[in-house]
Coordinates of C-alpha atoms in Angstrom, one line a residue:
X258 CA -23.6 45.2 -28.0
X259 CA -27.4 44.7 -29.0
X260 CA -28.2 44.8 -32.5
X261 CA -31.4 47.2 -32.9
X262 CA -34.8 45.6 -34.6
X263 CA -35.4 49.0 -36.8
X264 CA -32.5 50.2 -38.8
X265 CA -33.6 53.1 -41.3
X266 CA -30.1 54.3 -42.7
X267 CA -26.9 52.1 -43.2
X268 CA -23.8 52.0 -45.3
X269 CA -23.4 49.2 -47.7
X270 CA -20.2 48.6 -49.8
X271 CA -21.7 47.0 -52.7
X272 CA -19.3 45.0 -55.7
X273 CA -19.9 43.8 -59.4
X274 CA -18.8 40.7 -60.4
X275 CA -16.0 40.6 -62.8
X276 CA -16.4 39.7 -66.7
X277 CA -15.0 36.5 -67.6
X278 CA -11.7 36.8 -70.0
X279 CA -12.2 35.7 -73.9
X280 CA -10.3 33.0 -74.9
X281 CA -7.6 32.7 -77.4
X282 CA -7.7 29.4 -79.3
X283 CA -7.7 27.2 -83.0
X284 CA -9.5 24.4 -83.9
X285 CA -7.3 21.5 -84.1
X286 CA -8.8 18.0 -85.4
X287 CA -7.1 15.3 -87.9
X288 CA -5.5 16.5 -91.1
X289 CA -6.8 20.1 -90.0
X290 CA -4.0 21.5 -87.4
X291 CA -5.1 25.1 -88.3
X292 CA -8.6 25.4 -88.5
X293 CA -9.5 28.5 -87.5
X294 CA -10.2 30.6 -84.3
X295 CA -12.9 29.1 -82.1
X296 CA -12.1 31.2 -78.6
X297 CA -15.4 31.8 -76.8
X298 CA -16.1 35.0 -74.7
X299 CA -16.1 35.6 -71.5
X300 CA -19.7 35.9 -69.5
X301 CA -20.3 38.8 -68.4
X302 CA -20.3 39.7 -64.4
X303 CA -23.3 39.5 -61.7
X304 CA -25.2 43.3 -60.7
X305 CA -25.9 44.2 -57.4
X306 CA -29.5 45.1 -57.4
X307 CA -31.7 47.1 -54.4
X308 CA -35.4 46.4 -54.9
X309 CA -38.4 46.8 -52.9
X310 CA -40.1 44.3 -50.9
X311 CA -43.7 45.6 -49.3
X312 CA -42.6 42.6 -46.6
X313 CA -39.8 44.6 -45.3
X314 CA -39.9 47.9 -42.7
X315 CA -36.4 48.0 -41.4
X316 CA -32.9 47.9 -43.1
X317 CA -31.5 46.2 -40.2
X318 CA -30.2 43.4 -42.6
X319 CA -27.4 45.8 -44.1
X320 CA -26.6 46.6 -40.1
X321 CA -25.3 42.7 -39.4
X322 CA -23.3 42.5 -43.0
X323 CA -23.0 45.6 -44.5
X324 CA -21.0 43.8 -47.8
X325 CA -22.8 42.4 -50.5
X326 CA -20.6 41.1 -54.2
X327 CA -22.2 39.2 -57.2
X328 CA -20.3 36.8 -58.8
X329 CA -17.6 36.6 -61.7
X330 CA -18.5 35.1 -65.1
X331 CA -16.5 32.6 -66.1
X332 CA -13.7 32.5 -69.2
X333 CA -14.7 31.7 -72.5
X334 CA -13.5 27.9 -73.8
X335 CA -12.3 26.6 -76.7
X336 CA -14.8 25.0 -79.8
X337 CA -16.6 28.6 -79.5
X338 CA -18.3 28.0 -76.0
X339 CA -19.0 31.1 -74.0
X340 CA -18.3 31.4 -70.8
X341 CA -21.3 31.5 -67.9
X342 CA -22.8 35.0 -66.6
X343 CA -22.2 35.6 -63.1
X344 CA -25.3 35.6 -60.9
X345 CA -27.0 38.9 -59.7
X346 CA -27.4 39.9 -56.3
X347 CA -30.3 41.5 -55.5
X348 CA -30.7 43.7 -52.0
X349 CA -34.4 44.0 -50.5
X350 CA -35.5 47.1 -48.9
X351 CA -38.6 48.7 -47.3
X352 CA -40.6 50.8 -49.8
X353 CA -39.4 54.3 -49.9
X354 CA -36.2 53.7 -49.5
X355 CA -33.7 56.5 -50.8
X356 CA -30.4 55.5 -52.4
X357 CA -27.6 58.1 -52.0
X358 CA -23.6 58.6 -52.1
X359 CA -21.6 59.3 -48.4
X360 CA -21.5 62.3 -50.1
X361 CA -25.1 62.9 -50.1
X362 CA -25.6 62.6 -54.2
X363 CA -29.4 61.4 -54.4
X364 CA -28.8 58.0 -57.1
X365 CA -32.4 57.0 -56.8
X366 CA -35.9 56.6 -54.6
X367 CA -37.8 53.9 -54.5
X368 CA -41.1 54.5 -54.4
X369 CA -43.6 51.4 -55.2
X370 CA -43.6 47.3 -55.2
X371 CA -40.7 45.9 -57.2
X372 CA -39.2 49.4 -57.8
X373 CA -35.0 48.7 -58.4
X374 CA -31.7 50.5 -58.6
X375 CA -28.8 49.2 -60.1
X376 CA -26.4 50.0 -57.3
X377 CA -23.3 48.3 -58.9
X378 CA -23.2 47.0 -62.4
X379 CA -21.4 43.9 -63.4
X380 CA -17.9 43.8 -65.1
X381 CA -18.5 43.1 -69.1
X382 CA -16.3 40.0 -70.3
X383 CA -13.9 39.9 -72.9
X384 CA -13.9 38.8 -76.8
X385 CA -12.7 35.4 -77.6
X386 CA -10.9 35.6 -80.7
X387 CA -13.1 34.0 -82.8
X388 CA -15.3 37.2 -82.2
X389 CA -12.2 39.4 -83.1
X390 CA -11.0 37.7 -86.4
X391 CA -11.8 39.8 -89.9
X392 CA -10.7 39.6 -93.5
X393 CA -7.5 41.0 -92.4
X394 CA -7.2 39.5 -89.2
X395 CA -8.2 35.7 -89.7
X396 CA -6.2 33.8 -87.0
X397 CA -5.9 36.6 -84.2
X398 CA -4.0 35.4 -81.5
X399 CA -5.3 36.9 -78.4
X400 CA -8.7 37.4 -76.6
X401 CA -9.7 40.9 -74.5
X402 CA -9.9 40.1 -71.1
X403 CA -12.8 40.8 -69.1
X404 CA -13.9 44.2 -67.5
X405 CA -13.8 44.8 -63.2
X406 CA -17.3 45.0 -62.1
X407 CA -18.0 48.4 -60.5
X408 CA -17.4 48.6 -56.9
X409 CA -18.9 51.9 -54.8
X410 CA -20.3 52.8 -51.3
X411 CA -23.6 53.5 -51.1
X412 CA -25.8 55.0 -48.4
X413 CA -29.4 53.2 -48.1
X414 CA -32.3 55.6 -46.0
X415 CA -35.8 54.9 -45.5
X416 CA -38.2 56.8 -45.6
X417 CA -41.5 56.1 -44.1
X418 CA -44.2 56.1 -46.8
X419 CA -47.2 57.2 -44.9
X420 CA -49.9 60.3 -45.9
X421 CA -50.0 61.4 -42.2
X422 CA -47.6 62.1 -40.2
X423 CA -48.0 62.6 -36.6
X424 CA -45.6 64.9 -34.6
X425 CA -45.3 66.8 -31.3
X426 CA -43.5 66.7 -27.9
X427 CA -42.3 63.2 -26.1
X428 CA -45.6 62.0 -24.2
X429 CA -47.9 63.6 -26.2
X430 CA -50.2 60.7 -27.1
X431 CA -48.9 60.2 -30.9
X432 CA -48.8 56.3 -30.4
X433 CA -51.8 56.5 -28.3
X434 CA -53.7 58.4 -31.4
X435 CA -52.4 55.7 -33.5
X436 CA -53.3 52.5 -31.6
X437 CA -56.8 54.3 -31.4
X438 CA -58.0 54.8 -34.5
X439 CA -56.0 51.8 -36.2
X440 CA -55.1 48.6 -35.4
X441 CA -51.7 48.8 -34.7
X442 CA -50.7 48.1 -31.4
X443 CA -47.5 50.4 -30.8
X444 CA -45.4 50.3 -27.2
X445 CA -47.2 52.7 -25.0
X446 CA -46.2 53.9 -21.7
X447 CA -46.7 57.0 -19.2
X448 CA -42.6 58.2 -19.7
X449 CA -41.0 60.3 -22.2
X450 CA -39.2 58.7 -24.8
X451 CA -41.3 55.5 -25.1
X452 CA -41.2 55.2 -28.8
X453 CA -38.0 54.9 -30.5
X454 CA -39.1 53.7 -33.4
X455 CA -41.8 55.2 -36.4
X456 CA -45.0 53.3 -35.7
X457 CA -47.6 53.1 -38.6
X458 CA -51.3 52.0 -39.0
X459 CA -53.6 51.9 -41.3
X460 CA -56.7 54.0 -40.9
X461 CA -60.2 53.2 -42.5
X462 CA -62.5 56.4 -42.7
X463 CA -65.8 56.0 -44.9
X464 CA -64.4 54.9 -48.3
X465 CA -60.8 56.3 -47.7
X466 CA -57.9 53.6 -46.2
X467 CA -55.0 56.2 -45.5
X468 CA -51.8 55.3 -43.7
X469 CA -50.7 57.1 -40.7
X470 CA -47.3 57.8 -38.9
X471 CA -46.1 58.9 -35.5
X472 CA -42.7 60.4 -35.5
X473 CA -40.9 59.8 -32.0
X474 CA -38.8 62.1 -29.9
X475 CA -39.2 65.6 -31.3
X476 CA -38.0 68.1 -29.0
X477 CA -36.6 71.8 -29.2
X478 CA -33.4 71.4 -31.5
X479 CA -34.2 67.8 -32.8
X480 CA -32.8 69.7 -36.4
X481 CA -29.4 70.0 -34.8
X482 CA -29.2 66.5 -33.1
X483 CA -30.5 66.6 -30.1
X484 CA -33.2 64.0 -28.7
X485 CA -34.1 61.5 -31.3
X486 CA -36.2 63.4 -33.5
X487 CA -33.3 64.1 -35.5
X488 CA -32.8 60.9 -36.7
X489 CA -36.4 60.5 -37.6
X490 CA -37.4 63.9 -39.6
X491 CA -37.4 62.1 -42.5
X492 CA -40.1 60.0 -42.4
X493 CA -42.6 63.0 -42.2
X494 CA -40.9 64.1 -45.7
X495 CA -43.4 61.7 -47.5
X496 CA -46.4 62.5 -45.9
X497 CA -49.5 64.2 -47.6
X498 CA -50.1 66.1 -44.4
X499 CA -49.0 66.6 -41.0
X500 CA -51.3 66.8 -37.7
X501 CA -49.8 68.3 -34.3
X502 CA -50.6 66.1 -31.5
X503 CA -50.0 68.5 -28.5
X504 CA -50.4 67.5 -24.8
X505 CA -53.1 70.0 -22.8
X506 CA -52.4 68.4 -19.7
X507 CA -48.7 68.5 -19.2
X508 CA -47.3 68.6 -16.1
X509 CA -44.0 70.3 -17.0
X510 CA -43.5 73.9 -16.1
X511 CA -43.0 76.4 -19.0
X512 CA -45.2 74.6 -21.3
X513 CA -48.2 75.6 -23.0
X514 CA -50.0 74.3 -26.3
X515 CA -49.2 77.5 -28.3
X516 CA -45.3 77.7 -27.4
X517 CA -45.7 74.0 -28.2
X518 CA -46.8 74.1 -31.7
X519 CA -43.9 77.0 -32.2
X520 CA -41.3 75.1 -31.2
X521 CA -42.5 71.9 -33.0
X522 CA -42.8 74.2 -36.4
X523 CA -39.2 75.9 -35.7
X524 CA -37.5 72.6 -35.5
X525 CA -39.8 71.4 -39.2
X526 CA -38.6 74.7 -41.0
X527 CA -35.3 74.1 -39.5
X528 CA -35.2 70.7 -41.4
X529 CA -37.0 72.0 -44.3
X530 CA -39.3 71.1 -47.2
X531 CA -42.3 70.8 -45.4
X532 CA -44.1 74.3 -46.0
X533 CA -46.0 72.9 -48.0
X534 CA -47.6 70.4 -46.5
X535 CA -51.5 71.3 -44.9
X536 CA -51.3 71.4 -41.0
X537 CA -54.3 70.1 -38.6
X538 CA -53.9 70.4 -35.0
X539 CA -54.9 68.0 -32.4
X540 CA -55.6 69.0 -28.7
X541 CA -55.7 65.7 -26.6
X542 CA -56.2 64.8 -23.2
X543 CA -59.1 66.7 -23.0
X544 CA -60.1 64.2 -20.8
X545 CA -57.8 65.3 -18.0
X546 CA -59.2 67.9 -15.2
X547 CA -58.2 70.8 -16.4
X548 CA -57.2 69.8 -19.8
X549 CA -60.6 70.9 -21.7
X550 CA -60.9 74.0 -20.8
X551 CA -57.0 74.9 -21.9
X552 CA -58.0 73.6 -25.2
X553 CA -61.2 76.0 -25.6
X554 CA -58.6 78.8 -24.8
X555 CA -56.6 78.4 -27.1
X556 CA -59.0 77.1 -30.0
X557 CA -59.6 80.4 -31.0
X558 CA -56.1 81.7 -31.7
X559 CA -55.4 78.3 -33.4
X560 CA -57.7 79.2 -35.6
X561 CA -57.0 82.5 -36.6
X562 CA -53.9 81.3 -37.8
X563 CA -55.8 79.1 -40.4
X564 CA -55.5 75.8 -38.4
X565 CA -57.9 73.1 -38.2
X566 CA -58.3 72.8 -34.7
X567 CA -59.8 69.6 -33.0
X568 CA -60.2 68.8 -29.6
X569 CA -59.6 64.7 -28.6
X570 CA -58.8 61.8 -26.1
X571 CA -57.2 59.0 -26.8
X572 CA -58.6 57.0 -23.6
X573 CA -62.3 58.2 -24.3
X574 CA -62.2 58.1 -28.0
X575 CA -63.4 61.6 -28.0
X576 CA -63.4 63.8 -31.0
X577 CA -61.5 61.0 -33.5
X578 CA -64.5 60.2 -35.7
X579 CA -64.1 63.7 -36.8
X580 CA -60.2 63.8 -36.4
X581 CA -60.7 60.8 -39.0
X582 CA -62.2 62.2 -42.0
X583 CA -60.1 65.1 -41.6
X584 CA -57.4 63.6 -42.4
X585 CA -58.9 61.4 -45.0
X586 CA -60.4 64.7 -46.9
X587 CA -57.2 65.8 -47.1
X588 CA -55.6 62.7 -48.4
X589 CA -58.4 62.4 -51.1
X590 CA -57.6 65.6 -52.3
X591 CA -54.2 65.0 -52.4
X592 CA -54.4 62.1 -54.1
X593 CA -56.6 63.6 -57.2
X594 CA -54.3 66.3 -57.3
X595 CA -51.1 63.7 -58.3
X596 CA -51.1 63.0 -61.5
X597 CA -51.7 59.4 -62.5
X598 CA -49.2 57.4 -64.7
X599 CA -50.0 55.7 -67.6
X600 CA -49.3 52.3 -67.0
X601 CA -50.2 51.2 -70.4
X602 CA -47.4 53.9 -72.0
X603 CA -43.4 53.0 -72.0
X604 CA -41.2 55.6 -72.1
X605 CA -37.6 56.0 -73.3
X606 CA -35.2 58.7 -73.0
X607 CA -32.1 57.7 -74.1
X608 CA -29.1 59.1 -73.3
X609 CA -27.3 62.3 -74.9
X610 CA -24.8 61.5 -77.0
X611 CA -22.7 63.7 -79.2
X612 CA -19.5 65.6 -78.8
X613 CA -15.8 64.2 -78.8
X614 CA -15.5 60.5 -77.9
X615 CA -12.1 61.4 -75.8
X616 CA -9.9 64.4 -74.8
X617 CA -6.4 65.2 -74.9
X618 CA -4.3 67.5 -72.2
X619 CA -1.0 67.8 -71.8
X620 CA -0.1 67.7 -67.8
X621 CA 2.6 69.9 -66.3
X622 CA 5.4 67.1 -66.2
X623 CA 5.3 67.2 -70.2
X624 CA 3.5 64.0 -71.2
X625 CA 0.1 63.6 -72.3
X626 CA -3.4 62.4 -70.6
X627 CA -5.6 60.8 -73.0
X628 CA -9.6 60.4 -71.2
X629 CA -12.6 59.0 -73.0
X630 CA -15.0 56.3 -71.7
X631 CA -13.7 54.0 -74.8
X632 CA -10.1 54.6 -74.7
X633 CA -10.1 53.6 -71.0
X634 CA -12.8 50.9 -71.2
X635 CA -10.2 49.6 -74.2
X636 CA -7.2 49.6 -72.3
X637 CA -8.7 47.9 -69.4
X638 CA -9.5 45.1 -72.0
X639 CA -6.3 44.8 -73.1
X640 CA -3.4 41.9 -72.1
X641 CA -0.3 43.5 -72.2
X642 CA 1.6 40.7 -72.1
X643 CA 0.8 39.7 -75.4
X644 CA 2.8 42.0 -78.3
X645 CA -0.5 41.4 -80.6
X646 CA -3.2 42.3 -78.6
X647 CA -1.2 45.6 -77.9
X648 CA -0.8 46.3 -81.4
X649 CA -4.7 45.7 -81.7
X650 CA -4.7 48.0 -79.0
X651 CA -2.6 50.8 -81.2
X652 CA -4.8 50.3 -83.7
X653 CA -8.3 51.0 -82.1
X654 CA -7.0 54.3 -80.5
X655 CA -5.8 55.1 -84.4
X656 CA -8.8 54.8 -85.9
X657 CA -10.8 56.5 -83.0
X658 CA -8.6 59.7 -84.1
X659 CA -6.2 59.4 -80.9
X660 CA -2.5 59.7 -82.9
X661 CA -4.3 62.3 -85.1
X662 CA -5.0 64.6 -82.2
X663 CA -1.9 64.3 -80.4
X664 CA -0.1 65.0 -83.4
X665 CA -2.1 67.9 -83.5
X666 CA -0.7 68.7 -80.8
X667 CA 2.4 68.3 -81.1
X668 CA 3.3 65.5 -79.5
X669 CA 6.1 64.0 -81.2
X670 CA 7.7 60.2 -81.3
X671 CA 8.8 59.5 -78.0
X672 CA 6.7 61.3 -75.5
X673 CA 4.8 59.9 -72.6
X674 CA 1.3 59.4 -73.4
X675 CA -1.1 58.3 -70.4
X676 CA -4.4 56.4 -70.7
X677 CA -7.1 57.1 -67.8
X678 CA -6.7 59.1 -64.6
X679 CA -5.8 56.8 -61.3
X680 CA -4.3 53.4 -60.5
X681 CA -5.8 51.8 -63.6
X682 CA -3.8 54.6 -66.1
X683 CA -1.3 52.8 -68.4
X684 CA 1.8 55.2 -69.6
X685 CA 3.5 54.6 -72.7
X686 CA 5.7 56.2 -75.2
X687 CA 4.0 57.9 -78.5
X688 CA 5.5 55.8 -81.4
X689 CA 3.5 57.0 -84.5
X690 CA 2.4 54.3 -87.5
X691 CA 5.1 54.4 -90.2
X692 CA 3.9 55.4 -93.8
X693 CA 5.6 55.6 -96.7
X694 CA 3.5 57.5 -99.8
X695 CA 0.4 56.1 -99.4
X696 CA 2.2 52.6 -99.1
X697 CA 1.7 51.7 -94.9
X698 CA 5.1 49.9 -93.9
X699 CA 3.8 48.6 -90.6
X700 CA 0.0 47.3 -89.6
X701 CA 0.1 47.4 -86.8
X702 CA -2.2 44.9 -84.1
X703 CA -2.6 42.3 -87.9
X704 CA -1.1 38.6 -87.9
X705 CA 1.7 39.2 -90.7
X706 CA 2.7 35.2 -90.3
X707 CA -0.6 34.9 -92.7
X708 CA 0.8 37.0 -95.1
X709 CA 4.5 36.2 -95.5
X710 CA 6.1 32.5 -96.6
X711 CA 7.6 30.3 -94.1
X712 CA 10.9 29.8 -93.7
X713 CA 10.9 27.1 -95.6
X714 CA 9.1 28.0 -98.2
X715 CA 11.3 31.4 -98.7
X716 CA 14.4 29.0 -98.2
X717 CA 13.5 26.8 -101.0
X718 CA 12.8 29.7 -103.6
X719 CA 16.3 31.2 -102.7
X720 CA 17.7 28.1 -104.1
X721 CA 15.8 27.5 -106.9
X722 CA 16.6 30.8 -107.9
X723 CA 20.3 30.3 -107.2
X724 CA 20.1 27.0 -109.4
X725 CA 18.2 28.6 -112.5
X726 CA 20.8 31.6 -112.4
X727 CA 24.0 29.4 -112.8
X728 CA 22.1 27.4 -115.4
X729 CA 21.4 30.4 -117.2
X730 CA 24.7 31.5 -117.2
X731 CA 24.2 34.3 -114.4
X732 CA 26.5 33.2 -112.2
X733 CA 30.0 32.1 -111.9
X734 CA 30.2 29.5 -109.8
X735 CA 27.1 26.5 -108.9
X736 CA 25.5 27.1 -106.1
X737 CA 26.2 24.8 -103.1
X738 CA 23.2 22.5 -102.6
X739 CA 25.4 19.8 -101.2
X740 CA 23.5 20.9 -97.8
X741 CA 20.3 21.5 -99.6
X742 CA 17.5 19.9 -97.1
X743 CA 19.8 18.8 -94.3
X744 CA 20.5 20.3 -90.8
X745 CA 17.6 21.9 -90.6
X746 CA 15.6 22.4 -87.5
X747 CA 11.7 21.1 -87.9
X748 CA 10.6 23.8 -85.8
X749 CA 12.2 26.6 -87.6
X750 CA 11.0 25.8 -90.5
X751 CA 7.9 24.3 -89.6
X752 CA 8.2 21.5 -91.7
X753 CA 6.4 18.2 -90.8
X754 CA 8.3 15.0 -90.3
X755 CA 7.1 14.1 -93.8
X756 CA 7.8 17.3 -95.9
X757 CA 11.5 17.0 -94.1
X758 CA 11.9 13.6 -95.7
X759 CA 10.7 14.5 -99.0
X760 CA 13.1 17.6 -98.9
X761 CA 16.3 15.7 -98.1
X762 CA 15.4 13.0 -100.7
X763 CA 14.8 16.0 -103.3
X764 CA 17.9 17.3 -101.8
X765 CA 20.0 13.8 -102.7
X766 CA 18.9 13.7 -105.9
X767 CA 19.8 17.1 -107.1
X768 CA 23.1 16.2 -105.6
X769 CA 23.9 13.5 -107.6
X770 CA 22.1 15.1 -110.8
X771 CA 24.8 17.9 -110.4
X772 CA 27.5 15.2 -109.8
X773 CA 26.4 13.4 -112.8
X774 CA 26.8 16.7 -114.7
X775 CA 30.0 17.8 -113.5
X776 CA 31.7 14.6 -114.2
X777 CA 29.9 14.2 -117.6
X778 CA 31.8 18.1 -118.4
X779 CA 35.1 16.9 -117.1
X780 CA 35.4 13.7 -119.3
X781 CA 34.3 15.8 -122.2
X782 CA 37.2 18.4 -121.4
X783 CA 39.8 15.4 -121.0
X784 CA 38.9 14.1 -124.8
X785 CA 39.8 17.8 -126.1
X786 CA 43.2 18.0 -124.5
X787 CA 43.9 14.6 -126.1
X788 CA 43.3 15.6 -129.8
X789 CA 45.3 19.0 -129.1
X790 CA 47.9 17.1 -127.7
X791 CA 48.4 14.6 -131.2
X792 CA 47.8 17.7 -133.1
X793 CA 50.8 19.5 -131.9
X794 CA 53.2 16.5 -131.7
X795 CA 52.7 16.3 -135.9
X796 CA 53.1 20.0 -135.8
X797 CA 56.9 19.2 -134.6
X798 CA 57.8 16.1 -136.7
X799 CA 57.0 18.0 -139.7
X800 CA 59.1 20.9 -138.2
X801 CA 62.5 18.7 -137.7
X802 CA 61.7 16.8 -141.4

C-alpha cells in the first residue's frame, strides 16, 4: 500500500523515559569501614517534546512510525555521583498543529516558530541515600527508586495556517486562482477531484504579503463524510477570511452559482465556527461563452445579501488585481484588530494550589482508598523489598496526616488500606504507630542499629555487671566467665579479628585471676580447721585428767 506525501492528522503513542533509581551505599576506605552514606541519585528521565518547524507541511512522519520514547536516566553510583539524565525527544510538526486526546481533549495549539508541548514528561529519579540521611537518620539504608515516565496517546492535526481560505465545488478553479496570483504551482487539471491535498501560496498586494489556501473536494454533505472535503474543513478554521470560488460555466445540470454558494455555506455551518469570518465571492470563468453574462445576473442578488461580489478568470487574469487587494484589505484589518503581544513582558501563572493534599474513602468491600498526587507519587518511589525503606514509607504518610484521618475514620488496626486507583495501587493492612504517654515505643522507617550497643558491647556489660555483683556480695554464687570471650561468632558480634583476640586474652586472665582467688580462699579455710582441730583435742585430755 502507498504511503501518502500529505498526512494532516495521525495517532502517535508517545513514552517518557524512566528516572534512574538512587543508590544505597557507604563510604568505605582504610581504617574508615563506616564512613557515611555517599549513594548518588538517579537522573531523571528524557520528555517527549512536539515543536514547530516552519520547514515542515505534512505530518506524514508520524504515518511511517507512529512510536516515539525518550530514554531512561541512569542509577545513581556510589562516592555521591549522580546518575545521567535521559535524553529528550523532540517531535517536529508543521506550524498550526493542534495537539489533542483520542478522546478529543484539546492539550495544546501550536501556533508560531519554535512553539512546544510537552506531550509526555519524563519519569523523576530516585534519592540516593546520601540525599535521605538526617540528624535522626545518619546511615539510611535504602535509596527511592526512580519514577515511570508518563506514557499517553495523543492525536496530532494540522491545521493550515493561512488568512484566506478558498472554497467551493470540485472544478471550480480554486488551484487555478491560486497558481494565478501566487507562485505556487499546484496540480491542475480539467476533472473533478484533482486536488487532494491543501495547496497554499503566498500573495503580494501593494504593501500587504498574505497567505492563501484552497480547500479541496467540498461537496454537498462534505460535514458528514462524504467526498474529501470532510477531511479538510479544518484548514479554513484559521483563516482571516473566506472567498467562494464558484464555477459560471459548469456543465452539470442542476447547477447554478446561487444554489452553489448555499450548499457550500450549509455544509460550513454544518461544521461550524466560521460565522464569523467575512465572506467575498468570486465568479470565474467569465471567460467562457456564456459564463459572463450568468455572473451579471446574479451580481445583483449577491449583493443584496451583503457580499462582495467580483467577477474573474483564471486563464485571462481578469478581475484579480482587484480580487487582490480585496483580500489584502481585509487581512490588514484583521490583523490591527488582534491584539499584539508583548514580547518584552514574561508572564507567570502558577498553578492553584490549596485544599487537602489527599483523600480518604472507604469502598464497598470494607477497606480503605487513600488518593493524593504525593501519597501515590511516594509509593511508586518506594522498594518494597527493603523493611526500611517501607518504614520510611510509614512514616511520610504519618506526618502528611494519613493515620490521623483514617483514624478519624474509624479505621482500626488491621484493615485494608489501598494506595492509588489501578494496577500501580499497593494494599496493605492499617498497623497504627505505638505510643506509650508521650514516650513513642517504635520509630518507625529510623536506623535503630545507630542507637542501640552491639552485641558485643551489651554482652560484655552483662558480665561486668555479673562480676561487680558477686564481688559486692549481691550474689551467691561467681559468675561463670570460664567461657568469657570464647565461642563466639565474629559476625554476631561484629567484632574484628583483633578485638576477638584481645577479648579472649582479657577473658584468660580473669580466669586465672579468679582461680588465683579461689585457691588463695581455700588454703586460708584449711589453716582454720587445723587450729580448731588442736583446740578440741586439749579440750578432751583435760576432760579424761
Amino acid at each position: 500500500m502507498a504511503i501518502p506525501s500529505f498526512v494532516d492528522r495521525v495517532t502517535v503513542h508517545v513514552t517518557g523515559g524512566n528516572g534512574g533509581n538512587g543508590c544505597a551505599s557507604v563510604h568505605r576506605e582504610k581504617f574508615k569501614p563506616l564512613g557515611g552514606p555517599d549513594g548518588g541519585n538517579g537522573g531523571d528521565g528524557g520528555s517527549v517534546i512536539v515543536r514547530v518547524d516552519t520547514d515542515l507541511t505534512t505530518l506524514v512522519d508520524y504515518h511511517r512510525s507512529a512510536h516515539r520514547a525518550a530514554t531512561s536516566g541512569a542509577q545513581g553510583k556510589g562516592d555521591h555521583q549522580a546518575g545521567s539524565k535521559g535524553g529528550d525527544v523532540i517531535l517536529p510538526v508543521p506550524d498550526g498543529t493542534v495537539i489533542s486526546t483520542p478522546e478529543g481533549e484539546v492539550l495544546a495549539d501550536l501556533v508560531g516558530p519554535g512553539a512546544e508541548f510537552v506531550a509526555a514528561q519524563g519519569g523523576k529519579g530516585g534519592l540516593g541515600n546520601a540525599a535521605l540521611a538526617s540528624s535522626s537518620r545518619k546511615a539510611p539504608g535504602f535509596a527511592l527508586l526512580g519514577e515511570d515516565g508518563e506514557e499517553r496517546t495523543i492525536v496530532l492535526e494540522l491545521k493550515v495556517v493561512a488568512d484566506i481560505g478558498l472554497v467551493g465545488f470540485p472544478s471550480a478553479g480554486k488551484s487555478s486562482l491560486v497558481a494565478s496570483i501566487s507562485r505556487a504551482r499546484p496540480k491542475i487539471a480539467d476533472y473533478p477531484f484533482t486536488t487532494l491535498i491543501p495547496n497554499l501560496g503566498v500573495v503580494v498586494a501593494g504593501d500587504t504579503t498574505f497567505t492563501v489556501a484552497d480547500v479541496p473536494g467540498l461537496i454537498e454533505g462534505a460535514s458528514e463524510g462524504r467526498g474529501l472535503g470532510h477531511d479538510f474543513l479544518r484548514h479554513v478554521e484559521r483563516c482571516a477570511a473566506l472567498v467562494h470560488v464558484i464555477d459560471t460555466a459548469t456543465y452539470e445540470p442542476g447547477r447554478d452559482p446561487l444554489s452553489d454558494l448555499d450548499t457550500i455555506e450549509a455544509e460550513l455551518a454544518a461544521h461550524g465556527g466560521l460565522e464569523d469570518r467575512p465572506r467575498l465571492v468570486a465568479l470565474n470563468k467569465v471567460d467562457v461563452p456564456d459564463a459572463k453574462e450568468i455572473a451579471e445576473m446574479v451580481t445583483a442578488e449577491l449583493e443584496q445579501r451583503g457580499l462582495k461580489v467580483f467577477s474573474i478568470s483564471t486563464a485571462s487574469h481578469e478581475g484579480l488585481d482587484g480580487l487582490k487587494f480585496a483580500m489584502a484589505e481585509i487581512v490588514t484589518k484583521r490583523r490591527e484588530e488582534a491584539a499584539k503581544p508583548d514580547t518584552t513582558r514574561i508572564i507567570i501563572r502558577p498553578q492553584v494550589t490549596g485544599g487537602p493534599e489527599f483523600k480518604v474513602k472507604k469502598t464497598p468491600d470494607g477497606a480503605w482508598l487513600v488518593q493524593g498526587e504525593k501519597p501515590e507519587r511516594w509509593v511508586r518511589q518506594t522498594d518494597f523489598g527493603n523493611a526500611e525503606a517501607t518504614g520510611y514509607l510509614a512514616d511520610r504518610l504519618n506526618r502528611l496526616g494519613v493515620e490521623r484521618e483514617l483514624l478519624q475514620l474509624g479505621a482500626v488496626e488491621g484493615d485494608a488500606v489501598m494506595i492509588g486507583d489501578g494496577p500501580n495501587a499497593v494494599v496493605f493492612d492499617f498497623a497504627p504507630e505505638v505510643q506509650a504517654g508521650a514516650e513513642i515505643l517504635a520509630r518507625r522507617g529510623e536506623d535503630h542499629r545507630l542507637e542501640e550497643p552491639r552485641p558485643a558491647v551489651q554482652r560484655r556489660r552483662d558480665k561486668d555487671e555479673e562480676y561487680h555483683a558477686f564481688r559486692s556480695g549481691e550474689m551467691d554464687r561467681p559468675a561463670d566467665l570460664s567461657e568469657y570471650g570464647k565461642g563466639w561468632i565474629e559476625d554476631e558480634v561484629d567484632l574484628s579479628p583483633a578485638e576477638t583476640k584481645a577479648a579472649q586474652k582479657a577473658a584468660e586472665k580473669l580466669a586465672r585471676k579468679e582461680a588465683r582467688e579461689l585457691a588463695a580462699a581455700r588454703e586460708l579455710g584449711n589453716d582454720d580447721s587445723l587450729e580448731t582441730d588442736e583446740s578440741s583435742a586439749e579440750e578432751s585430755s583435760n576432760q579424761d585428767a
